[in-house]
């Protein structure tokens, strides 16, 4: 058995790939189609072609550009230097540091690689399924590398729908359910066999040289056929170079993905930048284990380019060290990032999905982020008008809050989500209670608050 160069994957383990295993010829990355490799039970021709057709469909009808970002230089440091230790949402900032998307739209971007979940839902082995789920969780960071702009903080009661049933198989809805601290609830249903939901609040802090952003909350994913129910949470994003130089973002920390039905689990580690030399930064590694903690797959890659999995066929303890050495088959590519659209660097580094999210659309609810006037003005490059409009909206929001506090009612109640305790985690969070898509069908939005 021939051994290739051992790879020092992480502080915890080393992988060695063997080349003469029959599986390795099948699973090379040249077998992958646009969006990544395919599971064993996949009809490669048919499904691949269907995917390509869908890609064309999804690119075809939607916009591929937005107005270029104006070049109004303003020093971030001069704006936030007196806010040391503060929460990001409490630092008043002009729209110059925003991107023309709300946090609700930004959360919806987690679905950019939803096809990984379609693939996962077709896997017969739950361990293989977990590999795709892990690749999906890492893929939600793929657009963050150059995105150092701040999404708009949604107004209380703001919503964002994304109906991609026709081309991507899912429908997604977000609602801002709390203003202090800002919290959003999100629900996605796909007719390709899965549902995903989450409630997220963001804990951020300005440290001087950097800003750290920690999204809090659990993501739930359930496959309809098997009932497999996964949960995980997010890593910490750090925005560097606040004082001097070009802003850049790093992702670091662990994501623990658990399948509560089978008790399989996977710990994904996002290595902070300084761990490794320049060319292997943004590195992600992980091991997929069954309920007995036996390791089955090694995952490796980067959060801004690709993730591979390799089946483990043997393991040993490295001499002297505490590291485990995993002997694996050749890796197969699970996920590969799409290239950014042409001219992305002048359009806030938006991905092709991001470019379409704020496109005006008929029939959306009256609280939808697409209808938020300051964001629309900002997208058009009219930044001073946008700032004035933002102030008006926020002032009106404060007035509504004061009225609520003076009144008899017990505060704000979300329209489309309700508090529920999760059976597996015991946590209480806002979960979709239904009704939005039904209201949309008959255009009855009379229950919606007026927020814009
Ligand atoms: C202008 C400077 C000071 C602040 C910019 C902060 C920006 C970069 C921060 C604020 C909130 C952050 C987001 C919070 C939550 C998520 C969801 C996750 O699934 C992918 C990363 C993502 C999308 C983060 C990306 C980085 C982010 C957009």
Tab-separated table of C-alpha atoms and ligand atoms in Angstrom:
chain	number	residue	atom	x	y	z
A	1	UNK	CA	0.000	0.000	0.000
A	2	UNK	CA	1.559	3.216	-1.121
A	3	UNK	CA	1.410	6.171	1.211
A	4	UNK	CA	1.337	9.782	0.137
A	5	UNK	CA	2.676	12.785	2.033
A	6	UNK	CA	1.106	12.932	5.406
A	7	UNK	CA	-0.999	16.047	5.861
A	8	UNK	CA	-0.850	17.844	9.161
A	9	UNK	CA	-4.524	18.726	9.242
A	10	UNK	CA	-5.051	20.227	12.629
A	11	UNK	CA	-3.626	20.281	16.116
A	12	UNK	CA	-5.499	16.996	16.700
A	13	UNK	CA	-4.818	14.625	13.829
A	14	UNK	CA	-2.854	13.730	10.716
A	15	UNK	CA	-4.189	12.073	7.554
A	16	UNK	CA	-2.367	9.762	5.195
A	17	UNK	CA	-3.950	8.959	1.912
A	18	UNK	CA	-3.559	5.597	0.229
A	19	UNK	CA	-3.669	5.389	-3.556
A	20	UNK	CA	-4.382	1.787	-4.509
A	21	UNK	CA	-7.859	1.447	-3.126
A	22	UNK	CA	-10.467	0.841	-5.848
A	23	UNK	CA	-12.736	3.554	-4.419
A	24	UNK	CA	-10.082	6.198	-5.038
A	25	UNK	CA	-10.412	6.058	-8.807
A	26	UNK	CA	-14.119	6.675	-8.517
A	27	UNK	CA	-14.017	9.513	-6.096
A	28	UNK	CA	-11.501	11.910	-7.620
A	29	UNK	CA	-12.555	15.524	-7.843
A	30	UNK	CA	-12.765	15.332	-11.651
A	31	UNK	CA	-16.065	13.553	-11.179
A	32	UNK	CA	-17.711	16.565	-9.691
A	33	UNK	CA	-20.190	18.779	-11.467
A	34	UNK	CA	-20.264	22.542	-10.868
A	35	UNK	CA	-21.524	22.237	-7.317
A	36	UNK	CA	-19.371	19.431	-6.006
A	37	UNK	CA	-19.113	15.665	-5.913
A	38	UNK	CA	-21.941	13.239	-5.827
A	39	UNK	CA	-22.907	10.466	-3.454
A	40	UNK	CA	-22.529	6.835	-4.502
A	41	UNK	CA	-26.196	6.405	-5.221
A	42	UNK	CA	-26.290	9.354	-7.567
A	43	UNK	CA	-27.247	9.104	-11.189
A	44	UNK	CA	-24.427	11.299	-12.431
A	45	UNK	CA	-25.579	12.183	-15.945
A	46	UNK	CA	-29.196	12.913	-15.197
A	47	UNK	CA	-28.792	14.795	-11.936
A	48	UNK	CA	-25.773	16.729	-13.138
A	49	UNK	CA	-27.554	17.938	-16.202
A	50	UNK	CA	-30.614	18.860	-14.189
A	51	UNK	CA	-28.433	20.938	-11.865
A	52	UNK	CA	-26.779	22.752	-14.742
A	53	UNK	CA	-30.162	23.558	-16.239
A	54	UNK	CA	-31.283	24.907	-12.898
A	55	UNK	CA	-28.188	27.031	-12.615
A	56	UNK	CA	-28.985	28.614	-15.958
A	57	UNK	CA	-32.562	29.123	-14.907
A	58	UNK	CA	-31.570	30.765	-11.677
A	59	UNK	CA	-28.994	33.041	-13.294
A	60	UNK	CA	-31.147	33.767	-16.320
A	61	UNK	CA	-34.176	35.599	-15.016
A	62	UNK	CA	-32.593	37.542	-12.196
A	63	UNK	CA	-30.436	40.607	-12.127
A	64	UNK	CA	-26.677	40.184	-12.381
A	65	UNK	CA	-25.580	43.603	-11.257
A	66	UNK	CA	-26.396	46.461	-8.933
A	67	UNK	CA	-25.143	50.064	-9.030
A	68	UNK	CA	-21.434	50.222	-8.247
A	69	UNK	CA	-20.455	51.235	-4.745
A	70	UNK	CA	-19.679	54.960	-4.655
A	71	UNK	CA	-16.216	55.854	-3.477
A	72	UNK	CA	-16.884	58.086	-0.470
A	73	UNK	CA	-13.804	57.563	1.650
A	74	UNK	CA	-14.510	57.849	5.355
A	75	UNK	CA	-12.301	56.591	8.129
A	76	UNK	CA	-13.994	53.868	10.151
A	77	UNK	CA	-11.640	54.569	12.987
A	78	UNK	CA	-12.703	58.200	13.215
A	79	UNK	CA	-16.301	57.063	13.560
A	80	UNK	CA	-15.903	54.357	16.191
A	81	UNK	CA	-12.782	55.239	18.161
A	82	UNK	CA	-14.838	56.440	21.138
A	83	UNK	CA	-16.890	53.241	21.305
A	84	UNK	CA	-14.393	50.818	22.819
A	85	UNK	CA	-16.058	47.761	24.349
A	86	UNK	CA	-19.400	48.613	22.767
A	87	UNK	CA	-21.856	46.349	21.009
A	88	UNK	CA	-21.804	46.941	17.234
A	89	UNK	CA	-25.563	47.540	17.021
A	90	UNK	CA	-25.225	50.370	19.571
A	91	UNK	CA	-22.570	52.273	17.631
A	92	UNK	CA	-24.182	54.913	15.421
A	93	UNK	CA	-22.684	54.578	11.938
A	94	UNK	CA	-23.406	56.371	8.680
A	95	UNK	CA	-24.506	54.180	5.739
A	96	UNK	CA	-20.965	54.428	4.310
A	97	UNK	CA	-20.082	51.222	6.145
A	98	UNK	CA	-23.232	49.345	5.142
A	99	UNK	CA	-24.003	46.993	2.298
A	100	UNK	CA	-27.406	47.290	0.611
A	101	UNK	CA	-28.836	44.175	2.307
A	102	UNK	CA	-30.498	43.664	5.677
A	103	UNK	CA	-29.281	41.132	8.230
A	104	UNK	CA	-32.374	39.068	7.287
A	105	UNK	CA	-31.242	38.926	3.673
A	106	UNK	CA	-27.732	38.134	4.835
A	107	UNK	CA	-28.992	35.192	6.890
A	108	UNK	CA	-30.859	33.919	3.842
A	109	UNK	CA	-27.488	33.779	2.074
A	110	UNK	CA	-26.739	30.740	4.237
A	111	UNK	CA	-28.776	28.931	1.538
A	112	UNK	CA	-26.382	29.753	-1.282
A	113	UNK	CA	-25.331	26.102	-1.469
A	114	UNK	CA	-28.700	24.531	-0.635
A	115	UNK	CA	-27.957	21.830	-3.218
A	116	UNK	CA	-25.640	20.270	-0.622
A	117	UNK	CA	-28.722	19.614	1.498
A	118	UNK	CA	-30.586	18.218	-1.519
A	119	UNK	CA	-27.667	15.828	-1.997
A	120	UNK	CA	-27.550	15.049	1.743
A	121	UNK	CA	-31.226	14.221	1.715
A	122	UNK	CA	-30.580	11.584	-0.994
A	123	UNK	CA	-27.777	9.864	0.950
A	124	UNK	CA	-28.586	6.379	2.201
A	125	UNK	CA	-25.874	6.387	4.840
A	126	UNK	CA	-26.381	8.904	7.642
A	127	UNK	CA	-22.616	9.203	8.128
A	128	UNK	CA	-22.252	10.283	4.505
A	129	UNK	CA	-25.211	12.590	4.996
A	130	UNK	CA	-23.399	14.198	7.907
A	131	UNK	CA	-20.410	14.910	5.625
A	132	UNK	CA	-22.661	16.938	3.322
A	133	UNK	CA	-24.312	18.704	6.255
A	134	UNK	CA	-20.858	19.660	7.542
A	135	UNK	CA	-19.837	20.924	4.088
A	136	UNK	CA	-23.037	22.967	4.030
A	137	UNK	CA	-22.310	24.537	7.420
A	138	UNK	CA	-18.849	25.589	6.212
A	139	UNK	CA	-20.202	26.861	2.879
A	140	UNK	CA	-22.196	29.587	4.628
A	141	UNK	CA	-18.882	31.377	5.214
A	142	UNK	CA	-17.768	31.282	1.593
A	143	UNK	CA	-18.953	34.783	0.807
A	144	UNK	CA	-17.561	36.380	3.967
A	145	UNK	CA	-13.876	36.627	3.033
A	146	UNK	CA	-14.100	40.067	1.412
A	147	UNK	CA	-17.431	41.226	2.777
A	148	UNK	CA	-16.373	43.770	5.380
A	149	UNK	CA	-19.529	45.842	5.122
A	150	UNK	CA	-22.307	45.876	7.666
A	151	UNK	CA	-25.792	44.639	6.798
A	152	UNK	CA	-28.679	46.937	7.835
A	153	UNK	CA	-30.020	46.173	11.292
A	154	UNK	CA	-33.633	45.177	10.555
A	155	UNK	CA	-36.516	47.104	12.108
A	156	UNK	CA	-38.632	45.194	14.604
A	157	UNK	CA	-41.236	43.226	12.632
A	158	UNK	CA	-39.297	43.467	9.363
A	159	UNK	CA	-39.471	40.293	7.279
A	160	UNK	CA	-37.698	38.807	4.295
A	161	UNK	CA	-39.090	36.104	2.063
A	162	UNK	CA	-37.253	34.199	-0.621
A	163	UNK	CA	-39.446	31.966	-2.715
A	164	UNK	CA	-37.189	29.745	-4.803
A	165	UNK	CA	-39.489	26.724	-4.882
A	166	UNK	CA	-39.465	26.678	-8.647
A	167	UNK	CA	-35.729	26.659	-9.327
A	168	UNK	CA	-34.034	25.691	-6.032
A	169	UNK	CA	-36.839	23.782	-4.353
A	170	UNK	CA	-37.137	25.901	-1.178
A	171	UNK	CA	-39.049	28.730	0.445
A	172	UNK	CA	-37.399	30.822	3.117
A	173	UNK	CA	-38.805	33.360	5.590
A	174	UNK	CA	-37.083	35.549	8.195
A	175	UNK	CA	-38.566	37.924	10.764
A	176	UNK	CA	-36.854	40.337	13.137
A	177	UNK	CA	-38.335	39.170	16.439
A	178	UNK	CA	-36.471	41.408	18.901
A	179	UNK	CA	-34.731	44.770	18.660
A	180	UNK	CA	-32.690	44.904	21.880
A	181	UNK	CA	-30.806	42.639	21.547
A	182	UNK	CA	-31.370	42.247	17.791
A	183	UNK	CA	-32.700	38.753	17.031
A	184	UNK	CA	-33.993	37.161	13.863
A	185	UNK	CA	-35.939	33.948	13.306
A	186	UNK	CA	-35.575	32.002	10.069
A	187	UNK	CA	-37.455	29.083	8.566
A	188	UNK	CA	-36.837	27.209	5.315
A	189	UNK	CA	-38.830	24.364	3.817
A	190	UNK	CA	-37.617	22.434	0.786
A	191	UNK	CA	-39.588	19.986	-1.298
A	192	UNK	CA	-36.294	18.198	-1.855
A	193	UNK	CA	-36.653	16.623	1.540
A	194	UNK	CA	-35.433	18.966	4.267
A	195	UNK	CA	-36.347	21.862	6.578
A	196	UNK	CA	-33.977	24.254	8.276
A	197	UNK	CA	-34.710	26.739	11.050
A	198	UNK	CA	-32.795	28.998	13.394
A	199	UNK	CA	-33.086	31.940	15.738
A	200	UNK	CA	-30.017	34.085	15.926
A	201	UNK	CA	-28.842	37.008	18.020
A	202	UNK	CA	-25.507	38.627	17.481
A	203	UNK	CA	-23.063	39.280	20.222
A	204	UNK	CA	-20.445	41.712	18.966
A	205	UNK	CA	-17.749	43.781	20.542
A	206	UNK	CA	-15.416	46.484	19.377
A	207	UNK	CA	-11.969	45.773	20.857
A	208	UNK	CA	-10.009	48.625	19.298
A	209	UNK	CA	-7.939	46.958	16.583
A	210	UNK	CA	-10.672	44.445	15.728
A	211	UNK	CA	-14.377	43.742	16.035
A	212	UNK	CA	-15.489	40.274	17.073
A	213	UNK	CA	-18.905	39.011	16.055
A	214	UNK	CA	-20.398	35.954	17.712
A	215	UNK	CA	-23.730	34.754	16.358
A	216	UNK	CA	-25.641	32.994	19.148
A	217	UNK	CA	-28.333	30.414	18.571
A	218	UNK	CA	-28.808	26.913	17.267
A	219	UNK	CA	-29.420	25.902	13.666
A	220	UNK	CA	-31.788	22.992	13.197
A	221	UNK	CA	-31.944	20.820	10.103
A	222	UNK	CA	-34.350	17.974	9.620
A	223	UNK	CA	-34.624	15.496	6.767
A	224	UNK	CA	-38.236	14.645	6.081
A	225	UNK	CA	-37.834	10.997	5.051
A	226	UNK	CA	-35.447	9.701	7.730
A	227	UNK	CA	-36.362	12.188	10.439
A	228	UNK	CA	-32.632	12.762	11.008
A	229	UNK	CA	-32.428	15.955	13.057
A	230	UNK	CA	-29.141	17.881	13.148
A	231	UNK	CA	-28.146	20.912	15.180
A	232	UNK	CA	-25.084	23.124	15.195
A	233	UNK	CA	-24.072	26.698	15.901
A	234	UNK	CA	-21.762	29.287	14.339
A	235	UNK	CA	-18.153	30.303	14.748
A	236	UNK	CA	-16.766	33.724	15.637
A	237	UNK	CA	-16.124	36.245	12.855
A	238	UNK	CA	-13.350	38.763	13.502
A	239	UNK	CA	-12.999	41.948	11.476
A	240	UNK	CA	-9.345	43.026	11.533
A	241	UNK	CA	-7.525	46.286	10.732
A	242	UNK	CA	-10.072	48.687	12.192
A	243	UNK	CA	-7.427	51.341	12.845
A	244	UNK	CA	-5.184	51.061	9.794
A	245	UNK	CA	-5.002	49.170	6.531
A	246	UNK	CA	-7.588	47.165	4.628
A	247	UNK	CA	-10.398	45.491	6.605
A	248	UNK	CA	-10.426	41.704	6.438
A	249	UNK	CA	-12.415	38.932	8.087
A	250	UNK	CA	-11.353	35.734	9.737
A	251	UNK	CA	-13.508	32.865	10.980
A	252	UNK	CA	-12.368	30.842	13.964
A	253	UNK	CA	-13.659	28.296	16.440
A	254	UNK	CA	-15.432	24.952	16.423
A	255	UNK	CA	-18.778	23.865	15.044
A	256	UNK	CA	-20.204	20.762	16.710
A	257	UNK	CA	-22.775	19.100	14.464
A	258	UNK	CA	-24.928	16.433	16.091
A	259	UNK	CA	-27.471	14.096	14.561
A	260	UNK	CA	-29.844	13.681	17.509
A	261	UNK	CA	-31.500	10.586	16.035
A	262	UNK	CA	-28.409	8.446	15.335
A	263	UNK	CA	-26.060	10.326	17.721
A	264	UNK	CA	-23.452	10.661	14.954
A	265	UNK	CA	-21.412	13.824	15.335
A	266	UNK	CA	-18.814	15.953	13.658
A	267	UNK	CA	-16.580	18.620	15.096
A	268	UNK	CA	-15.438	21.115	12.486
A	269	UNK	CA	-12.519	23.339	13.418
A	270	UNK	CA	-12.001	26.715	11.746
A	271	UNK	CA	-8.333	27.471	12.330
A	272	UNK	CA	-7.579	31.107	13.070
A	273	UNK	CA	-5.328	32.812	10.561
A	274	UNK	CA	-2.134	32.876	12.605
A	275	UNK	CA	-1.995	29.098	13.057
A	276	UNK	CA	-0.701	28.363	9.595
A	277	UNK	CA	1.371	29.913	6.907
A	278	UNK	CA	-0.281	32.156	4.336
A	279	UNK	CA	-1.260	29.537	1.745
A	280	UNK	CA	-3.197	27.243	4.043
A	281	UNK	CA	-5.196	29.823	5.961
A	282	UNK	CA	-9.004	29.759	6.156
A	283	UNK	CA	-8.561	26.094	6.855
A	284	UNK	CA	-11.364	23.855	8.068
A	285	UNK	CA	-10.908	20.289	9.307
A	286	UNK	CA	-13.113	17.785	11.020
A	287	UNK	CA	-13.830	14.162	11.771
A	288	UNK	CA	-17.192	12.433	11.356
A	289	UNK	CA	-17.909	9.922	14.107
A	290	UNK	CA	-20.695	7.478	14.907
A	291	UNK	CA	-22.464	7.147	18.256
A	292	UNK	CA	-19.611	4.990	19.566
A	293	UNK	CA	-17.063	7.699	18.676
A	294	UNK	CA	-15.559	5.589	15.911
A	295	UNK	CA	-14.185	7.905	13.215
A	296	UNK	CA	-15.468	7.275	9.664
A	297	UNK	CA	-14.553	10.318	7.567
A	298	UNK	CA	-11.984	13.069	7.662
A	299	UNK	CA	-13.153	16.417	6.301
A	300	UNK	CA	-10.728	19.040	5.138
A	301	UNK	CA	-10.659	22.177	3.076
A	302	UNK	CA	-11.141	25.889	3.433
A	303	UNK	CA	-14.211	27.952	4.224
A	304	UNK	CA	-13.744	30.140	1.173
A	305	UNK	CA	-13.077	27.536	-1.520
A	306	UNK	CA	-13.815	23.847	-1.078
A	307	UNK	CA	-14.430	20.972	1.318
A	308	UNK	CA	-13.403	17.365	0.739
A	309	UNK	CA	-14.147	14.162	2.598
A	310	UNK	CA	-12.034	11.030	2.804
A	311	UNK	CA	-13.195	7.698	4.151
A	312	UNK	CA	-11.054	6.422	7.011
A	313	UNK	CA	-9.674	2.907	6.566
A	314	UNK	CA	-7.319	2.726	9.497
A	315	UNK	CA	-5.874	4.730	12.332
A	316	UNK	CA	-2.926	4.682	14.672
A	317	UNK	CA	-1.291	6.849	17.283
A	318	UNK	CA	1.595	9.019	16.089
A	319	UNK	CA	4.801	8.109	17.886
A	320	UNK	CA	5.655	10.573	20.582
A	321	UNK	CA	2.756	12.881	19.896
A	322	UNK	CA	-0.842	12.830	21.063
A	323	UNK	CA	-2.060	12.996	17.479
A	324	UNK	CA	-4.104	10.310	15.783
A	325	UNK	CA	-2.969	9.293	12.303
A	326	UNK	CA	-5.884	8.459	10.015
A	327	UNK	CA	-5.265	6.372	6.941
A	328	UNK	CA	-7.819	7.298	4.293
A	329	UNK	CA	-8.988	6.632	0.765
A	330	UNK	CA	-8.509	9.425	-1.775
A	331	UNK	CA	-10.611	12.436	-0.893
A	332	UNK	CA	-13.725	13.335	-2.795
A	333	UNK	CA	-14.882	16.894	-3.257
A	334	UNK	CA	-18.151	17.696	-1.535
A	335	UNK	CA	-18.352	21.417	-2.077
A	336	UNK	CA	-16.685	23.936	-4.342
A	337	UNK	CA	-17.334	27.674	-4.269
A	338	UNK	CA	-18.761	29.333	-7.377
A	339	UNK	CA	-16.571	32.131	-8.696
A	340	UNK	CA	-17.721	35.632	-7.788
A	341	UNK	CA	-19.636	37.462	-10.519
A	342	UNK	CA	-17.833	39.800	-12.851
A	343	UNK	CA	-17.094	43.200	-11.281
A	344	UNK	CA	-17.977	41.906	-7.789
A	345	UNK	CA	-15.186	44.017	-6.283
A	346	UNK	CA	-17.165	47.141	-7.184
A	347	UNK	CA	-20.462	45.685	-6.008
A	348	UNK	CA	-19.689	45.043	-2.328
A	349	UNK	CA	-18.156	41.637	-3.224
A	350	UNK	CA	-21.665	40.214	-3.553
A	351	UNK	CA	-22.101	36.659	-4.829
A	352	UNK	CA	-24.573	36.033	-7.645
A	353	UNK	CA	-27.209	35.035	-5.093
A	354	UNK	CA	-26.543	38.161	-2.998
A	355	UNK	CA	-26.957	40.381	-6.078
A	356	UNK	CA	-30.511	39.094	-6.541
A	357	UNK	CA	-31.706	39.317	-2.940
A	358	UNK	CA	-32.767	42.957	-2.923
A	359	UNK	CA	-34.263	42.920	-6.399
A	360	UNK	CA	-37.783	44.419	-6.231
A	361	UNK	CA	-40.438	41.722	-6.433
A	362	UNK	CA	-44.210	41.886	-6.766
A	363	UNK	CA	-46.437	40.537	-4.030
A	364	UNK	CA	-44.012	40.368	-1.107
A	365	UNK	CA	-45.307	41.311	2.367
A	366	UNK	CA	-45.398	45.051	3.260
A	367	UNK	CA	-42.706	44.522	5.921
A	368	UNK	CA	-40.239	42.920	3.457
A	369	UNK	CA	-36.628	44.217	3.459
A	370	UNK	CA	-36.934	44.839	-0.291
A	371	UNK	CA	-39.365	47.676	0.517
A	372	UNK	CA	-37.130	49.385	3.048
A	373	UNK	CA	-36.611	52.850	1.582
A	374	UNK	CA	-33.226	53.746	3.110
A	375	UNK	CA	-31.713	50.512	1.901
A	376	UNK	CA	-33.114	51.073	-1.577
A	377	UNK	CA	-31.634	54.604	-1.672
A	378	UNK	CA	-28.306	53.284	-0.471
A	379	UNK	CA	-28.278	50.619	-3.176
A	380	UNK	CA	-28.881	53.367	-5.749
A	381	UNK	CA	-25.808	55.192	-4.439
A	382	UNK	CA	-27.793	58.058	-2.865
A	383	UNK	CA	-26.058	57.868	0.467
A	384	UNK	CA	-26.990	61.149	2.122
A	385	UNK	CA	-30.650	60.642	1.242
A	386	UNK	CA	-30.326	57.102	2.590
A	387	UNK	CA	-28.837	58.324	5.881
A	388	UNK	CA	-31.654	60.836	6.358
A	389	UNK	CA	-34.254	58.167	5.645
A	390	UNK	CA	-32.540	55.742	8.031
A	391	UNK	CA	-32.760	58.326	10.805
A	392	UNK	CA	-36.477	58.835	10.148
A	393	UNK	CA	-37.210	55.088	10.266
A	394	UNK	CA	-35.229	54.595	13.447
A	395	UNK	CA	-36.890	57.585	15.110
A	396	UNK	CA	-40.332	56.179	14.243
A	397	UNK	CA	-39.282	52.824	15.637
A	398	UNK	CA	-38.331	54.496	18.934
A	399	UNK	CA	-41.743	56.209	19.019
A	400	UNK	CA	-43.530	52.895	18.508
A	401	UNK	CA	-41.493	51.380	21.306
A	402	UNK	CA	-42.368	54.218	23.672
A	403	UNK	CA	-46.051	53.828	22.876
A	404	UNK	CA	-45.841	50.096	23.506
A	405	UNK	CA	-44.124	50.609	26.811
A	406	UNK	CA	-46.715	53.167	27.907
A	407	UNK	CA	-49.623	50.970	26.823
A	408	UNK	CA	-51.206	47.988	28.486
A	409	UNK	CA	-50.042	45.296	26.074
A	410	UNK	CA	-47.071	43.188	27.092
A	411	UNK	CA	-44.667	44.264	24.391
A	412	UNK	CA	-43.983	43.183	20.848
A	413	UNK	CA	-45.187	39.846	19.536
A	414	UNK	CA	-43.745	38.454	16.286
A	415	UNK	CA	-46.299	37.839	13.578
A	416	UNK	CA	-45.089	34.639	11.946
A	417	UNK	CA	-43.033	32.975	14.664
A	418	UNK	CA	-43.837	31.762	18.169
A	419	UNK	CA	-41.793	30.626	21.121
A	420	UNK	CA	-41.407	26.867	21.387
A	421	UNK	CA	-39.182	24.492	23.318
A	422	UNK	CA	-37.143	22.119	21.209
A	423	UNK	CA	-37.633	18.457	21.974
A	424	UNK	CA	-33.946	17.552	21.479
A	425	UNK	CA	-32.045	20.498	22.901
A	426	UNK	CA	-34.543	21.710	25.506
A	427	UNK	CA	-33.893	25.262	24.290
A	428	UNK	CA	-36.692	27.750	23.776
A	429	UNK	CA	-36.643	29.741	20.542
A	430	UNK	CA	-38.879	31.372	17.939
A	431	UNK	CA	-40.148	28.824	15.421
A	432	UNK	CA	-42.330	29.443	12.359
A	433	UNK	CA	-46.004	29.078	13.193
A	434	UNK	CA	-47.290	29.154	9.620
A	435	UNK	CA	-49.576	31.541	7.797
A	436	UNK	CA	-47.183	33.705	5.783
A	437	UNK	CA	-47.364	31.913	2.446
A	438	UNK	CA	-51.114	31.458	2.853
A	439	UNK	CA	-51.560	35.201	3.458
A	440	UNK	CA	-49.428	35.844	0.407
A	441	UNK	CA	-51.687	33.793	-1.814
A	442	UNK	CA	-54.730	35.957	-1.077
A	443	UNK	CA	-52.696	39.188	-0.601
A	444	UNK	CA	-54.223	39.770	2.792
A	445	UNK	CA	-51.593	41.651	4.713
A	446	UNK	CA	-53.984	43.510	7.017
A	447	UNK	CA	-52.307	42.059	10.117
A	448	UNK	CA	-48.869	43.459	9.236
A	449	UNK	CA	-47.485	46.434	11.178
A	450	UNK	CA	-46.549	49.616	9.329
A	451	UNK	CA	-42.808	49.972	9.752
A	452	UNK	CA	-41.496	51.798	6.670
B	1	LIG	C1	-18.071	47.782	9.461
B	1	LIG	C2	-17.464	46.860	10.483
B	1	LIG	C3	-17.000	47.614	11.677
B	1	LIG	C4	-18.422	45.769	10.955
B	1	LIG	C5	-18.806	44.753	9.901
B	1	LIG	C6	-19.399	43.540	10.588
B	1	LIG	C7	-19.891	42.462	9.602
B	1	LIG	C8	-18.762	42.082	8.697
B	1	LIG	C9	-20.473	41.254	10.395
B	1	LIG	C10	-21.685	41.695	11.255
B	1	LIG	C11	-22.638	40.496	11.340
B	1	LIG	C12	-21.856	39.352	10.715
B	1	LIG	C13	-22.636	38.131	10.249
B	1	LIG	C14	-23.373	37.467	11.412
B	1	LIG	C15	-23.913	36.131	11.090
B	1	LIG	C16	-23.548	35.403	10.022
B	1	LIG	C17	-24.221	34.098	9.712
B	1	LIG	C18	-23.249	33.000	9.309
B	1	LIG	O1	-23.934	31.850	8.851
B	1	LIG	C19	-22.286	33.473	8.243
B	1	LIG	C20	-21.563	34.729	8.701
B	1	LIG	C21	-22.502	35.880	9.049
B	1	LIG	C22	-23.228	36.300	7.790
B	1	LIG	C23	-21.697	37.077	9.655
B	1	LIG	C24	-20.729	37.691	8.629
B	1	LIG	C25	-20.028	38.963	9.134
B	1	LIG	C26	-21.022	40.024	9.607
B	1	LIG	C27	-21.864	40.502	8.450
